[in-house]
């Protein structure tokens, strides 16, 4: 880490220790060092290899349920094999040492924040390990109870053509009820917002840094590359989540 970044990390650490309310927004880069591919990194990103509208939209699922189901099963295997990295652990440590100060907002559908200890993270884009019904049907008591599904790729309703799908938010879909409102509230109230590992390409998540900045918070961005929301930052740290966050949250 160069001297300049070391000074910036020390500055941010002091602000985080003094802050009453801290908001951290994470994206796929947070889990990259745990072996989970990002979406938009050139060559390595999922969207460099696959068509997002074919694999991450309701229309794509309806046109080829098996292709989409198998792709998510493959990603789920990767998530189950992955472990929280030093960045996840640093965030969980800060929350444990300073209860009630941190609001963690994630775009990630993996469960690495939760496994590290941040079980109250606001999940904007759902949970890849969760199953739910594609639609409401008269045979199923709730969208989330898939216990009666007939096994298959994907599993389906024993009485009608309703299908089981992964519990993630696909393109063009609404975010889970109340989660974005809670995230906006936290961004509006925080003293420091730290954005980690997101390209800032997807809204409404990408708008949270602006909400925090306009409300007077100090905004810092950690990313090895430029992001679409760098303009909202008072401080930019060019580094990785596992490489820099332990120093940022060290006490
Ligand atoms: N540490 C920190 N940041 C990293 C690391 C790392 N080790 N590796 C890559 N990055 C950065 C990249 O430079 C990039 O800016 O993480 C960012 C990942 O960007 P995306 O792949 O676009 O992921 P994200 O911003 O989370 O995507 C938002 O888009 O596809 C949808 O629903 C999906 O939640 C996702 C949303």
mmCIF file of N, CA and C in Angstrom, residues 134-194:
data_model
loop_
_atom_site.group_PDB
_atom_site.id
_atom_site.type_symbol
_atom_site.label_atom_id
_atom_site.label_comp_id
_atom_site.label_asym_id
_atom_site.label_seq_id
_atom_site.Cartn_x
_atom_site.Cartn_y
_atom_site.Cartn_z
ATOM 1 N N UNK A 134 -42.535 -18.869 -8.712
ATOM 2 C CA UNK A 134 -42.505 -17.858 -9.779
ATOM 3 C C UNK A 134 -43.723 -16.949 -9.659
ATOM 4 N N UNK A 135 -44.871 -17.538 -9.378
ATOM 5 C CA UNK A 135 -46.077 -16.725 -9.222
ATOM 6 C C UNK A 135 -46.995 -17.327 -8.158
ATOM 7 N N UNK A 136 -47.983 -16.531 -7.755
ATOM 8 C CA UNK A 136 -48.951 -17.037 -6.777
ATOM 9 C C UNK A 136 -49.860 -18.017 -7.509
ATOM 10 N N UNK A 137 -50.106 -19.217 -6.930
ATOM 11 C CA UNK A 137 -51.108 -20.106 -7.493
ATOM 12 C C UNK A 137 -51.992 -20.581 -6.353
ATOM 13 N N UNK A 138 -53.175 -21.025 -6.693
ATOM 14 C CA UNK A 138 -54.176 -21.363 -5.661
ATOM 15 C C UNK A 138 -53.716 -22.551 -4.827
ATOM 16 N N UNK A 139 -52.703 -23.278 -5.289
ATOM 17 C CA UNK A 139 -52.300 -24.501 -4.574
ATOM 18 C C UNK A 139 -51.245 -24.229 -3.519
ATOM 19 N N UNK A 140 -50.609 -23.072 -3.585
ATOM 20 C CA UNK A 140 -49.481 -22.826 -2.687
ATOM 21 C C UNK A 140 -49.828 -21.730 -1.687
ATOM 22 N N UNK A 141 -49.662 -22.007 -0.372
ATOM 23 C CA UNK A 141 -50.044 -21.049 0.668
ATOM 24 C C UNK A 141 -49.278 -19.730 0.576
ATOM 25 N N UNK A 142 -47.978 -19.794 0.245
ATOM 26 C CA UNK A 142 -47.206 -18.533 0.167
ATOM 27 C C UNK A 142 -46.145 -18.641 -0.915
ATOM 28 N N UNK A 143 -45.674 -17.482 -1.362
ATOM 29 C CA UNK A 143 -44.651 -17.458 -2.422
ATOM 30 C C UNK A 143 -43.364 -18.130 -1.956
ATOM 31 N N UNK A 144 -43.105 -18.101 -0.633
ATOM 32 C CA UNK A 144 -41.814 -18.584 -0.113
ATOM 33 C C UNK A 144 -41.842 -20.027 0.357
ATOM 34 N N UNK A 145 -43.024 -20.620 0.527
ATOM 35 C CA UNK A 145 -43.087 -22.007 0.999
ATOM 36 C C UNK A 145 -43.122 -22.945 -0.207
ATOM 37 N N UNK A 146 -41.960 -23.502 -0.547
ATOM 38 C CA UNK A 146 -41.878 -24.374 -1.727
ATOM 39 C C UNK A 146 -41.768 -25.840 -1.320
ATOM 40 N N UNK A 147 -42.165 -26.139 -0.076
ATOM 41 C CA UNK A 147 -41.976 -27.505 0.459
ATOM 42 C C UNK A 147 -42.747 -28.562 -0.336
ATOM 43 N N UNK A 148 -43.822 -28.167 -1.008
ATOM 44 C CA UNK A 148 -44.604 -29.197 -1.720
ATOM 45 C C UNK A 148 -44.178 -29.340 -3.174
ATOM 46 N N UNK A 149 -43.117 -28.648 -3.558
ATOM 47 C CA UNK A 149 -42.703 -28.680 -4.969
ATOM 48 C C UNK A 149 -42.242 -30.076 -5.386
ATOM 49 N N UNK A 150 -42.579 -30.432 -6.623
ATOM 50 C CA UNK A 150 -42.101 -31.698 -7.186
ATOM 51 C C UNK A 150 -40.671 -31.477 -7.665
ATOM 52 N N UNK A 151 -39.691 -32.298 -7.213
ATOM 53 C CA UNK A 151 -38.293 -32.066 -7.602
ATOM 54 C C UNK A 151 -38.154 -31.993 -9.122
ATOM 55 N N UNK A 152 -37.178 -31.193 -9.584
ATOM 56 C CA UNK A 152 -36.928 -31.075 -11.025
ATOM 57 C C UNK A 152 -36.004 -29.907 -11.264
ATOM 58 N N UNK A 153 -35.714 -29.592 -12.535
ATOM 59 C CA UNK A 153 -34.821 -28.469 -12.857
ATOM 60 C C UNK A 153 -35.552 -27.517 -13.791
ATOM 61 N N UNK A 154 -36.354 -26.593 -13.221
ATOM 62 C CA UNK A 154 -36.615 -26.345 -11.802
ATOM 63 C C UNK A 154 -37.731 -27.207 -11.232
ATOM 64 N N UNK A 155 -37.834 -27.239 -9.894
ATOM 65 C CA UNK A 155 -38.978 -27.913 -9.272
ATOM 66 C C UNK A 155 -40.271 -27.194 -9.653
ATOM 67 N N UNK A 156 -41.400 -27.965 -9.568
ATOM 68 C CA UNK A 156 -42.652 -27.290 -9.972
ATOM 69 C C UNK A 156 -43.814 -27.705 -9.087
ATOM 70 N N UNK A 157 -44.918 -26.978 -9.241
ATOM 71 C CA UNK A 157 -46.124 -27.254 -8.437
ATOM 72 C C UNK A 157 -46.711 -28.581 -8.885
ATOM 73 N N UNK A 158 -47.105 -29.447 -7.944
ATOM 74 C CA UNK A 158 -47.674 -30.754 -8.327
ATOM 75 C C UNK A 158 -49.031 -30.636 -9.014
ATOM 76 N N UNK A 159 -49.643 -29.439 -8.960
ATOM 77 C CA UNK A 159 -51.005 -29.302 -9.487
ATOM 78 C C UNK A 159 -51.077 -28.455 -10.743
ATOM 79 N N UNK A 160 -50.093 -27.539 -10.936
ATOM 80 C CA UNK A 160 -50.169 -26.636 -12.102
ATOM 81 C C UNK A 160 -48.764 -26.360 -12.618
ATOM 82 N N UNK A 161 -48.602 -25.492 -13.547
ATOM 83 C CA UNK A 161 -47.302 -25.255 -14.198
ATOM 84 C C UNK A 161 -46.443 -24.250 -13.448
ATOM 85 N N UNK A 162 -46.862 -23.870 -12.237
ATOM 86 C CA UNK A 162 -46.080 -22.894 -11.483
ATOM 87 C C UNK A 162 -44.690 -23.465 -11.209
ATOM 88 N N UNK A 163 -43.653 -22.625 -11.316
ATOM 89 C CA UNK A 163 -42.273 -23.096 -11.165
ATOM 90 C C UNK A 163 -41.602 -22.481 -9.940
ATOM 91 N N UNK A 164 -40.590 -23.152 -9.415
ATOM 92 C CA UNK A 164 -39.741 -22.590 -8.352
ATOM 93 C C UNK A 164 -38.614 -21.815 -9.026
ATOM 94 N N UNK A 165 -38.286 -20.641 -8.481
ATOM 95 C CA UNK A 165 -37.208 -19.811 -9.036
ATOM 96 C C UNK A 165 -36.313 -19.348 -7.883
ATOM 97 N N UNK A 166 -35.110 -18.905 -8.170
ATOM 98 C CA UNK A 166 -34.237 -18.394 -7.091
ATOM 99 C C UNK A 166 -34.784 -17.080 -6.530
ATOM 100 N N UNK A 167 -34.593 -16.842 -5.243
ATOM 101 C CA UNK A 167 -35.109 -15.667 -4.527
ATOM 102 C C UNK A 167 -34.278 -14.425 -4.730
ATOM 103 N N UNK A 168 -33.804 -14.174 -5.958
ATOM 104 C CA UNK A 168 -33.035 -12.960 -6.234
ATOM 105 C C UNK A 168 -33.911 -11.977 -6.983
ATOM 106 N N UNK A 169 -33.489 -10.693 -7.024
ATOM 107 C CA UNK A 169 -34.211 -9.663 -7.774
ATOM 108 C C UNK A 169 -33.662 -9.636 -9.196
ATOM 109 N N UNK A 170 -34.507 -9.939 -10.164
ATOM 110 C CA UNK A 170 -34.059 -9.930 -11.565
ATOM 111 C C UNK A 170 -34.241 -8.550 -12.166
ATOM 112 N N UNK A 171 -33.568 -8.318 -13.291
ATOM 113 C CA UNK A 171 -33.689 -7.014 -13.961
ATOM 114 C C UNK A 171 -35.154 -6.723 -14.239
ATOM 115 N N UNK A 172 -35.544 -5.468 -13.965
ATOM 116 C CA UNK A 172 -36.929 -5.063 -14.214
ATOM 117 C C UNK A 172 -37.869 -5.377 -13.067
ATOM 118 N N UNK A 173 -37.352 -6.007 -12.007
ATOM 119 C CA UNK A 173 -38.220 -6.363 -10.876
ATOM 120 C C UNK A 173 -38.080 -5.379 -9.718
ATOM 121 N N UNK A 174 -39.123 -5.347 -8.869
ATOM 122 C CA UNK A 174 -39.114 -4.507 -7.669
ATOM 123 C C UNK A 174 -38.148 -5.064 -6.635
ATOM 124 N N UNK A 175 -37.525 -4.175 -5.863
ATOM 125 C CA UNK A 175 -36.697 -4.624 -4.738
ATOM 126 C C UNK A 175 -37.633 -5.102 -3.622
ATOM 127 N N UNK A 176 -37.112 -5.930 -2.699
ATOM 128 C CA UNK A 176 -37.978 -6.429 -1.611
ATOM 129 C C UNK A 176 -38.621 -5.278 -0.830
ATOM 130 N N UNK A 177 -39.851 -5.475 -0.367
ATOM 131 C CA UNK A 177 -40.607 -4.421 0.331
ATOM 132 C C UNK A 177 -39.815 -3.785 1.469
ATOM 133 N N UNK A 178 -39.758 -2.457 1.446
ATOM 134 C CA UNK A 178 -39.221 -1.737 2.597
ATOM 135 C C UNK A 178 -37.701 -1.685 2.678
ATOM 136 N N UNK A 179 -36.991 -2.528 1.933
ATOM 137 C CA UNK A 179 -35.527 -2.578 2.075
ATOM 138 C C UNK A 179 -34.885 -1.306 1.525
ATOM 139 N N UNK A 180 -35.332 -0.848 0.362
ATOM 140 C CA UNK A 180 -34.737 0.370 -0.213
ATOM 141 C C UNK A 180 -35.067 1.584 0.636
ATOM 142 N N UNK A 181 -36.252 1.627 1.206
ATOM 143 C CA UNK A 181 -36.635 2.755 2.067
ATOM 144 C C UNK A 181 -35.721 2.795 3.297
ATOM 145 N N UNK A 182 -35.468 1.615 3.883
ATOM 146 C CA UNK A 182 -34.575 1.549 5.059
ATOM 147 C C UNK A 182 -33.157 1.959 4.672
ATOM 148 N N UNK A 183 -32.728 1.567 3.466
ATOM 149 C CA UNK A 183 -31.371 1.912 3.002
ATOM 150 C C UNK A 183 -31.258 3.415 2.766
ATOM 151 N N UNK A 184 -32.273 3.994 2.174
ATOM 152 C CA UNK A 184 -32.252 5.451 1.932
ATOM 153 C C UNK A 184 -32.242 6.219 3.249
ATOM 154 N N UNK A 185 -33.000 5.724 4.218
ATOM 155 C CA UNK A 185 -33.042 6.380 5.534
ATOM 156 C C UNK A 185 -31.657 6.353 6.183
ATOM 157 N N UNK A 186 -31.027 5.180 6.116
ATOM 158 C CA UNK A 186 -29.684 5.041 6.709
ATOM 159 C C UNK A 186 -28.675 5.931 5.992
ATOM 160 N N UNK A 187 -28.774 6.018 4.663
ATOM 161 C CA UNK A 187 -27.855 6.875 3.892
ATOM 162 C C UNK A 187 -28.078 8.341 4.250
ATOM 163 N N UNK A 188 -29.334 8.702 4.455
ATOM 164 C CA UNK A 188 -29.690 10.090 4.779
ATOM 165 C C UNK A 188 -29.178 10.488 6.158
ATOM 166 N N UNK A 189 -29.151 9.534 7.084
ATOM 167 C CA UNK A 189 -28.800 9.836 8.489
ATOM 168 C C UNK A 189 -27.318 9.634 8.830
ATOM 169 N N UNK A 190 -26.535 9.000 7.941
ATOM 170 C CA UNK A 190 -25.181 8.589 8.351
ATOM 171 C C UNK A 190 -24.199 9.769 8.373
ATOM 172 N N UNK A 191 -23.133 9.618 9.166
ATOM 173 C CA UNK A 191 -22.044 10.609 9.203
ATOM 174 C C UNK A 191 -20.997 10.244 8.149
ATOM 175 N N UNK A 192 -20.816 8.918 7.968
ATOM 176 C CA UNK A 192 -19.847 8.420 6.983
ATOM 177 C C UNK A 192 -20.504 7.333 6.157
ATOM 178 N N UNK A 193 -20.380 7.440 4.810
ATOM 179 C CA UNK A 193 -20.809 6.334 3.940
ATOM 180 C C UNK A 193 -19.570 5.792 3.228
ATOM 181 N N UNK A 194 -19.396 4.458 3.337
ATOM 182 C CA UNK A 194 -18.279 3.787 2.662
ATOM 183 C C UNK A 194 -18.870 2.846 1.621
#
